[in-house]
PDB file of C-alpha atoms in Angstrom:
ATOM      1  CA  UNK A   2    -159.946 106.211   3.775  1.00 47.00           C
ATOM      2  CA  UNK A   3    -158.286 108.580   6.213  1.00 53.00           C
ATOM      3  CA  UNK A   4    -154.873 109.228   7.702  1.00 51.00           C
ATOM      4  CA  UNK A   5    -154.234 107.818  11.159  1.00 45.00           C
ATOM      5  CA  UNK A   6    -154.300 110.420  13.922  1.00 48.00           C
ATOM      6  CA  UNK A   7    -150.728 109.421  14.842  1.00 44.00           C
ATOM      7  CA  UNK A   8    -149.412 109.839  11.312  1.00 47.00           C
ATOM      8  CA  UNK A   9    -145.836 109.019  10.356  1.00 42.00           C
ATOM      9  CA  UNK A  10    -143.436 110.316   7.735  1.00 41.00           C
ATOM     10  CA  UNK A  11    -144.398 109.022   4.312  1.00 51.00           C
ATOM     11  CA  UNK A  12    -147.869 107.898   5.375  1.00 59.00           C
ATOM     12  CA  UNK A  13    -149.494 109.847   2.537  1.00 64.00           C
ATOM     13  CA  UNK A  14    -147.568 107.763   0.002  1.00 77.00           C
ATOM     14  CA  UNK A  15    -148.597 104.528   1.715  1.00 83.00           C
ATOM     15  CA  UNK A  16    -152.253 105.597   1.887  1.00 82.00           C
ATOM     16  CA  UNK A  17    -152.316 106.594  -1.774  1.00 84.00           C
ATOM     17  CA  UNK A  18    -150.805 103.252  -2.755  1.00 88.00           C
ATOM     18  CA  UNK A  19    -153.505 101.440  -0.760  1.00 89.00           C
ATOM     19  CA  UNK A  20    -156.196 103.572  -2.401  1.00 85.00           C
ATOM     20  CA  UNK A  21    -154.927 102.740  -5.886  1.00 90.00           C
ATOM     21  CA  UNK A  22    -154.863  99.040  -5.005  1.00 90.00           C
ATOM     22  CA  UNK A  23    -158.478  99.268  -3.822  1.00 88.00           C
ATOM     23  CA  UNK A  24    -159.427 100.903  -7.109  1.00 90.00           C
ATOM     24  CA  UNK A  25    -157.661  98.155  -9.066  1.00 90.00           C
ATOM     25  CA  UNK A  26    -159.406  95.410  -7.093  1.00 91.00           C
ATOM     26  CA  UNK A  27    -162.788  96.927  -7.919  1.00 86.00           C
ATOM     27  CA  UNK A  28    -162.220  96.228 -11.632  1.00 85.00           C
ATOM     28  CA  UNK A  29    -163.989  99.447 -12.542  1.00 81.00           C
ATOM     29  CA  UNK A  30    -167.041  98.662 -10.392  1.00 86.00           C
ATOM     30  CA  UNK A  31    -166.254 101.093  -7.564  1.00 90.00           C
ATOM     31  CA  UNK A  32    -169.362 103.167  -6.787  1.00 94.00           C
ATOM     32  CA  UNK A  33    -168.296 105.012  -3.626  1.00 94.00           C
ATOM     33  CA  UNK A  34    -164.994 106.569  -2.610  1.00 91.00           C
ATOM     34  CA  UNK A  35    -164.139 108.612   0.487  1.00 91.00           C
ATOM     35  CA  UNK A  36    -160.743 110.116   1.239  1.00 88.00           C
ATOM     36  CA  UNK A  37    -159.524 112.404   4.016  1.00 87.00           C
ATOM     37  CA  UNK A  38    -156.330 114.461   4.121  1.00 82.00           C
ATOM     38  CA  UNK A  39    -154.072 112.559   1.736  1.00 78.00           C
ATOM     39  CA  UNK A  40    -155.535 112.674  -1.793  1.00 83.00           C
ATOM     40  CA  UNK A  41    -153.442 114.088  -4.638  1.00 89.00           C
ATOM     41  CA  UNK A  42    -154.196 115.168  -8.193  1.00 92.00           C
ATOM     42  CA  UNK A  43    -152.726 111.918  -9.452  1.00 92.00           C
ATOM     43  CA  UNK A  44    -155.002 109.810  -7.257  1.00 91.00           C
ATOM     44  CA  UNK A  45    -158.123 111.703  -8.329  1.00 91.00           C
ATOM     45  CA  UNK A  46    -157.380 111.244 -12.019  1.00 92.00           C
ATOM     46  CA  UNK A  47    -156.501 107.588 -11.451  1.00 92.00           C
ATOM     47  CA  UNK A  48    -159.892 107.006  -9.831  1.00 91.00           C
ATOM     48  CA  UNK A  49    -161.717 108.871 -12.594  1.00 91.00           C
ATOM     49  CA  UNK A  50    -159.972 106.899 -15.343  1.00 92.00           C
ATOM     50  CA  UNK A  51    -160.583 103.528 -13.687  1.00 91.00           C
ATOM     51  CA  UNK A  52    -164.042 104.044 -12.171  1.00 89.00           C
ATOM     52  CA  UNK A  53    -166.232 106.288 -14.311  1.00 87.00           C
ATOM     53  CA  UNK A  54    -169.329 104.615 -12.854  1.00 90.00           C
ATOM     54  CA  UNK A  55    -168.638 106.211  -9.456  1.00 94.00           C
ATOM     55  CA  UNK A  56    -171.850 107.318  -7.728  1.00 97.00           C
ATOM     56  CA  UNK A  57    -170.546 108.836  -4.477  1.00 97.00           C
ATOM     57  CA  UNK A  58    -167.385 110.894  -3.841  1.00 95.00           C
ATOM     58  CA  UNK A  59    -166.291 112.423  -0.533  1.00 95.00           C
ATOM     59  CA  UNK A  60    -163.187 114.635  -0.260  1.00 92.00           C
ATOM     60  CA  UNK A  61    -162.242 116.017   3.155  1.00 91.00           C
ATOM     61  CA  UNK A  62    -159.323 118.360   3.882  1.00 88.00           C
ATOM     62  CA  UNK A  63    -157.413 117.167   0.815  1.00 87.00           C
ATOM     63  CA  UNK A  64    -155.279 120.272   0.471  1.00 87.00           C
ATOM     64  CA  UNK A  65    -152.994 118.901  -2.257  1.00 87.00           C
ATOM     65  CA  UNK A  66    -155.855 118.716  -4.747  1.00 90.00           C
ATOM     66  CA  UNK A  67    -155.867 121.423  -7.419  1.00 93.00           C
ATOM     67  CA  UNK A  68    -159.097 122.819  -8.903  1.00 93.00           C
ATOM     68  CA  UNK A  69    -157.895 121.841 -12.381  1.00 94.00           C
ATOM     69  CA  UNK A  70    -157.529 118.149 -11.524  1.00 94.00           C
ATOM     70  CA  UNK A  71    -160.791 118.121  -9.603  1.00 94.00           C
ATOM     71  CA  UNK A  72    -162.601 119.518 -12.639  1.00 95.00           C
ATOM     72  CA  UNK A  73    -160.948 116.969 -14.914  1.00 95.00           C
ATOM     73  CA  UNK A  74    -162.164 114.255 -12.587  1.00 95.00           C
ATOM     74  CA  UNK A  75    -165.727 115.607 -12.470  1.00 95.00           C
ATOM     75  CA  UNK A  76    -165.919 115.605 -16.260  1.00 96.00           C
ATOM     76  CA  UNK A  77    -165.259 111.848 -16.222  1.00 95.00           C
ATOM     77  CA  UNK A  78    -167.975 111.025 -13.666  1.00 95.00           C
ATOM     78  CA  UNK A  79    -171.324 111.570 -15.425  1.00 96.00           C
ATOM     79  CA  UNK A  80    -173.118 109.117 -13.108  1.00 96.00           C
ATOM     80  CA  UNK A  81    -172.106 110.841  -9.869  1.00 97.00           C
ATOM     81  CA  UNK A  82    -175.089 111.298  -7.541  1.00 98.00           C
ATOM     82  CA  UNK A  83    -173.487 112.303  -4.230  1.00 98.00           C
ATOM     83  CA  UNK A  84    -170.606 114.728  -3.687  1.00 98.00           C
ATOM     84  CA  UNK A  85    -169.111 116.079  -0.478  1.00 96.00           C
ATOM     85  CA  UNK A  86    -166.381 118.752  -0.431  1.00 94.00           C
ATOM     86  CA  UNK A  87    -165.229 119.706   3.030  1.00 92.00           C
ATOM     87  CA  UNK A  88    -162.629 122.377   3.792  1.00 87.00           C
ATOM     88  CA  UNK A  89    -161.683 122.686   0.132  1.00 87.00           C
ATOM     89  CA  UNK A  90    -161.559 125.962  -1.790  1.00 83.00           C
ATOM     90  CA  UNK A  91    -163.190 125.706  -5.206  1.00 90.00           C
ATOM     91  CA  UNK A  92    -164.553 128.643  -7.185  1.00 93.00           C
ATOM     92  CA  UNK A  93    -168.106 129.188  -8.368  1.00 96.00           C
ATOM     93  CA  UNK A  94    -166.937 128.392 -11.892  1.00 96.00           C
ATOM     94  CA  UNK A  95    -165.560 125.067 -10.646  1.00 96.00           C
ATOM     95  CA  UNK A  96    -168.961 124.249  -9.156  1.00 97.00           C
ATOM     96  CA  UNK A  97    -170.687 125.142 -12.418  1.00 97.00           C
ATOM     97  CA  UNK A  98    -168.510 122.663 -14.283  1.00 97.00           C
ATOM     98  CA  UNK A  99    -169.322 119.993 -11.695  1.00 97.00           C
ATOM     99  CA  UNK A 100    -173.041 120.619 -12.087  1.00 98.00           C
ATOM    100  CA  UNK A 101    -172.881 120.493 -15.871  1.00 98.00           C
ATOM    101  CA  UNK A 102    -170.648 117.403 -15.889  1.00 97.00           C
ATOM    102  CA  UNK A 103    -172.671 115.479 -13.294  1.00 97.00           C
ATOM    103  CA  UNK A 104    -176.326 115.964 -14.305  1.00 97.00           C
ATOM    104  CA  UNK A 105    -177.548 113.215 -11.952  1.00 97.00           C
ATOM    105  CA  UNK A 106    -176.191 114.898  -8.820  1.00 98.00           C
ATOM    106  CA  UNK A 107    -178.793 114.559  -6.068  1.00 99.00           C
ATOM    107  CA  UNK A 108    -176.792 115.253  -2.914  1.00 99.00           C
ATOM    108  CA  UNK A 109    -174.188 117.996  -2.482  1.00 98.00           C
ATOM    109  CA  UNK A 110    -172.341 118.932   0.712  1.00 96.00           C
ATOM    110  CA  UNK A 111    -170.145 122.024   0.543  1.00 94.00           C
ATOM    111  CA  UNK A 112    -168.765 122.804   3.974  1.00 88.00           C
ATOM    112  CA  UNK A 113    -166.496 125.631   5.023  1.00 72.00           C
ATOM    113  CA  UNK A 114    -165.379 127.052   8.328  1.00 60.00           C
ATOM    114  CA  UNK A 115    -167.914 129.765   9.101  1.00 52.00           C
ATOM    115  CA  UNK A 116    -166.634 133.346   9.048  1.00 54.00           C
ATOM    116  CA  UNK A 117    -168.622 135.846  11.080  1.00 54.00           C
ATOM    117  CA  UNK A 118    -168.465 139.020   8.994  1.00 58.00           C
ATOM    118  CA  UNK A 119    -171.953 140.421   8.269  1.00 58.00           C
ATOM    119  CA  UNK A 120    -170.613 142.809   5.624  1.00 65.00           C
ATOM    120  CA  UNK A 121    -169.036 140.077   3.524  1.00 80.00           C
ATOM    121  CA  UNK A 122    -171.657 138.514   1.242  1.00 89.00           C
ATOM    122  CA  UNK A 123    -170.970 136.253  -1.717  1.00 93.00           C
ATOM    123  CA  UNK A 124    -173.691 134.623  -3.779  1.00 97.00           C
ATOM    124  CA  UNK A 125    -171.573 133.265  -6.619  1.00 97.00           C
ATOM    125  CA  UNK A 126    -171.471 129.665  -5.368  1.00 96.00           C
ATOM    126  CA  UNK A 127    -175.179 129.675  -4.520  1.00 98.00           C
ATOM    127  CA  UNK A 128    -175.967 130.930  -8.021  1.00 98.00           C
ATOM    128  CA  UNK A 129    -173.728 128.265  -9.562  1.00 98.00           C
ATOM    129  CA  UNK A 130    -175.598 125.564  -7.648  1.00 98.00           C
ATOM    130  CA  UNK A 131    -178.979 127.008  -8.623  1.00 98.00           C
ATOM    131  CA  UNK A 132    -177.968 127.230 -12.272  1.00 98.00           C
ATOM    132  CA  UNK A 133    -176.450 123.775 -12.801  1.00 98.00           C
ATOM    133  CA  UNK A 134    -177.805 121.341 -10.163  1.00 99.00           C
ATOM    134  CA  UNK A 135    -181.583 121.169 -10.700  1.00 98.00           C
ATOM    135  CA  UNK A 136    -181.905 117.529  -9.573  1.00 98.00           C
ATOM    136  CA  UNK A 137    -180.629 118.095  -6.030  1.00 99.00           C
ATOM    137  CA  UNK A 138    -182.609 116.500  -3.212  1.00 99.00           C
ATOM    138  CA  UNK A 139    -180.132 117.214  -0.404  1.00 99.00           C
ATOM    139  CA  UNK A 140    -177.976 120.326  -0.048  1.00 98.00           C
ATOM    140  CA  UNK A 141    -175.627 121.025   2.864  1.00 97.00           C
ATOM    141  CA  UNK A 142    -173.998 124.488   2.882  1.00 95.00           C
ATOM    142  CA  UNK A 143    -172.330 124.930   6.256  1.00 92.00           C
ATOM    143  CA  UNK A 144    -170.653 128.326   6.590  1.00 90.00           C
ATOM    144  CA  UNK A 145    -171.636 129.690   3.176  1.00 93.00           C
ATOM    145  CA  UNK A 146    -171.511 133.494   2.754  1.00 93.00           C
ATOM    146  CA  UNK A 147    -174.663 133.803   0.634  1.00 96.00           C
ATOM    147  CA  UNK A 148    -177.435 136.285   1.350  1.00 96.00           C
ATOM    148  CA  UNK A 149    -181.185 135.888   0.937  1.00 97.00           C
ATOM    149  CA  UNK A 150    -180.693 136.552  -2.773  1.00 98.00           C
ATOM    150  CA  UNK A 151    -178.560 133.432  -3.156  1.00 98.00           C
ATOM    151  CA  UNK A 152    -180.968 131.307  -1.147  1.00 98.00           C
ATOM    152  CA  UNK A 153    -183.922 132.413  -3.285  1.00 98.00           C
ATOM    153  CA  UNK A 154    -181.972 131.418  -6.397  1.00 99.00           C
ATOM    154  CA  UNK A 155    -181.368 127.952  -4.941  1.00 99.00           C
ATOM    155  CA  UNK A 156    -185.048 127.472  -4.121  1.00 98.00           C
ATOM    156  CA  UNK A 157    -185.959 128.520  -7.667  1.00 98.00           C
ATOM    157  CA  UNK A 158    -183.287 126.449  -9.387  1.00 98.00           C
ATOM    158  CA  UNK A 159    -183.534 123.299  -7.267  1.00 98.00           C
ATOM    159  CA  UNK A 160    -187.283 122.580  -7.060  1.00 97.00           C
ATOM    160  CA  UNK A 161    -186.840 118.990  -5.839  1.00 98.00           C
ATOM    161  CA  UNK A 162    -184.965 119.863  -2.642  1.00 98.00           C
ATOM    162  CA  UNK A 163    -186.078 117.813   0.354  1.00 98.00           C
ATOM    163  CA  UNK A 164    -183.252 118.554   2.803  1.00 98.00           C
ATOM    164  CA  UNK A 165    -181.434 121.878   3.194  1.00 98.00           C
ATOM    165  CA  UNK A 166    -178.757 122.622   5.809  1.00 98.00           C
ATOM    166  CA  UNK A 167    -177.983 126.325   6.255  1.00 97.00           C
ATOM    167  CA  UNK A 168    -176.152 126.163   9.569  1.00 95.00           C
ATOM    168  CA  UNK A 169    -173.648 128.969  10.143  1.00 92.00           C
ATOM    169  CA  UNK A 170    -174.783 130.788   6.976  1.00 94.00           C
ATOM    170  CA  UNK A 171    -174.886 133.987   8.999  1.00 92.00           C
ATOM    171  CA  UNK A 172    -175.548 136.408   6.147  1.00 94.00           C
ATOM    172  CA  UNK A 173    -179.063 135.026   5.741  1.00 95.00           C
ATOM    173  CA  UNK A 174    -181.755 137.212   7.276  1.00 95.00           C
ATOM    174  CA  UNK A 175    -184.688 135.130   5.936  1.00 95.00           C
ATOM    175  CA  UNK A 176    -186.824 138.240   5.646  1.00 89.00           C
ATOM    176  CA  UNK A 177    -190.329 138.514   4.257  1.00 90.00           C
ATOM    177  CA  UNK A 178    -191.869 135.200   3.267  1.00 95.00           C
ATOM    178  CA  UNK A 179    -188.510 133.499   2.603  1.00 97.00           C
ATOM    179  CA  UNK A 180    -188.444 131.536   5.860  1.00 97.00           C
ATOM    180  CA  UNK A 181    -192.007 130.329   5.340  1.00 97.00           C
ATOM    181  CA  UNK A 182    -191.183 129.357   1.764  1.00 97.00           C
ATOM    182  CA  UNK A 183    -188.299 127.236   3.041  1.00 97.00           C
ATOM    183  CA  UNK A 184    -190.538 125.545   5.598  1.00 97.00           C
ATOM    184  CA  UNK A 185    -193.237 124.836   3.010  1.00 97.00           C
ATOM    185  CA  UNK A 186    -190.808 123.452   0.440  1.00 97.00           C
ATOM    186  CA  UNK A 187    -188.172 121.632   2.529  1.00 98.00           C
ATOM    187  CA  UNK A 188    -188.890 118.536   4.616  1.00 98.00           C
ATOM    188  CA  UNK A 189    -185.647 118.687   6.633  1.00 98.00           C
ATOM    189  CA  UNK A 190    -184.488 122.270   7.249  1.00 98.00           C
ATOM    190  CA  UNK A 191    -181.530 123.434   9.354  1.00 97.00           C
ATOM    191  CA  UNK A 192    -181.335 127.179  10.001  1.00 96.00           C
ATOM    192  CA  UNK A 193    -178.189 129.338  10.399  1.00 94.00           C
ATOM    193  CA  UNK A 194    -178.158 129.367  14.202  1.00 93.00           C
ATOM    194  CA  UNK A 195    -179.143 125.731  14.723  1.00 94.00           C
ATOM    195  CA  UNK A 196    -176.743 123.633  16.780  1.00 92.00           C
ATOM    196  CA  UNK A 197    -173.769 121.977  15.076  1.00 87.00           C
ATOM    197  CA  UNK A 198    -173.144 119.547  17.945  1.00 85.00           C
ATOM    198  CA  UNK A 199    -174.117 116.541  15.835  1.00 77.00           C
ATOM    199  CA  UNK A 200    -171.587 117.259  13.098  1.00 76.00           C
ATOM    200  CA  UNK A 201    -168.791 114.723  12.727  1.00 64.00           C
ATOM    201  CA  UNK A 202    -166.209 117.495  12.355  1.00 55.00           C
ATOM    202  CA  UNK A 203    -165.228 120.618  14.260  1.00 47.00           C
ATOM    203  CA  UNK A 204    -167.378 123.568  13.182  1.00 45.00           C
ATOM    204  CA  UNK A 205    -165.461 126.539  14.550  1.00 49.00           C
ATOM    205  CA  UNK A 206    -166.730 130.039  13.828  1.00 47.00           C
ATOM    206  CA  UNK A 207    -164.022 132.491  12.785  1.00 44.00           C
ATOM    207  CA  UNK A 208    -164.626 136.199  13.382  1.00 43.00           C
ATOM    208  CA  UNK A 209    -162.710 139.356  12.462  1.00 45.00           C
ATOM    209  CA  UNK A 210    -161.577 139.520  16.096  1.00 45.00           C
ATOM    210  CA  UNK A 211    -160.249 135.954  15.902  1.00 42.00           C
ATOM    211  CA  UNK A 212    -158.302 136.718  12.724  1.00 40.00           C
ATOM    212  CA  UNK A 213    -156.813 139.868  14.292  1.00 48.00           C
ATOM    213  CA  UNK A 214    -155.821 137.943  17.430  1.00 45.00           C
ATOM    214  CA  UNK A 215    -154.018 135.323  15.351  1.00 39.00           C
ATOM    215  CA  UNK A 216    -152.251 138.065  13.388  1.00 44.00           C
ATOM    216  CA  UNK A 217    -151.005 139.704  16.593  1.00 52.00           C
ATOM    217  CA  UNK A 218    -149.775 136.387  17.988  1.00 44.00           C
ATOM    218  CA  UNK A 219    -147.814 135.703  14.825  1.00 44.00           C
ATOM    219  CA  UNK A 220    -146.423 139.230  14.886  1.00 53.00           C
ATOM    220  CA  UNK A 221    -145.283 138.862  18.507  1.00 51.00           C
ATOM    221  CA  UNK A 222    -143.773 135.469  17.743  1.00 41.00           C
ATOM    222  CA  UNK A 223    -141.661 136.926  14.949  1.00 45.00           C
ATOM    223  CA  UNK A 224    -140.272 139.730  17.132  1.00 48.00           C
TER     224      UNK A 224
END
């Protein structure tokens, strides 16, 4: 479910009410749920309490969701096999809890807006995935800040991977035999500079220069 592009005041409340009604009609048999832009903590916990047999969950730009409620939900979904988190900020520790709570997870999509800053490397989320999601077959990490170290950990910790999307993961250098290892192990491989034209959402790259330009515009606007 998603908000209409020409949204109106109070639409979020209407959409949440419709979502709850859909959950009720499923009588606990709901196996797939997708929500864009309007989910709240209350809705997540309602779904988790009513549909603990959920297999697929997709959350896109749901900015009202708190990490605490998301974790509470994950703990109630032990059968979850597919999870997509797009434009949501969850910590590495949050991802660890998801992996431990959902041992059957086979597909994970964690998409951010790419940030072009070669000096900024973070492997914590990659290490969390490698540590707690060994059954993954498909992993989509658009815009992740990991380095080769994080990628190696994923290849070691997720030996069943068949599809790996590394587009806009610009801190990866794929040095030595790492690129060849990826090609030998992964059936469907997307590299950092591969095209994002086929993505269903806007994949803008944010640079230091872009951030500074926005800062100056805001500063001028406030003068």
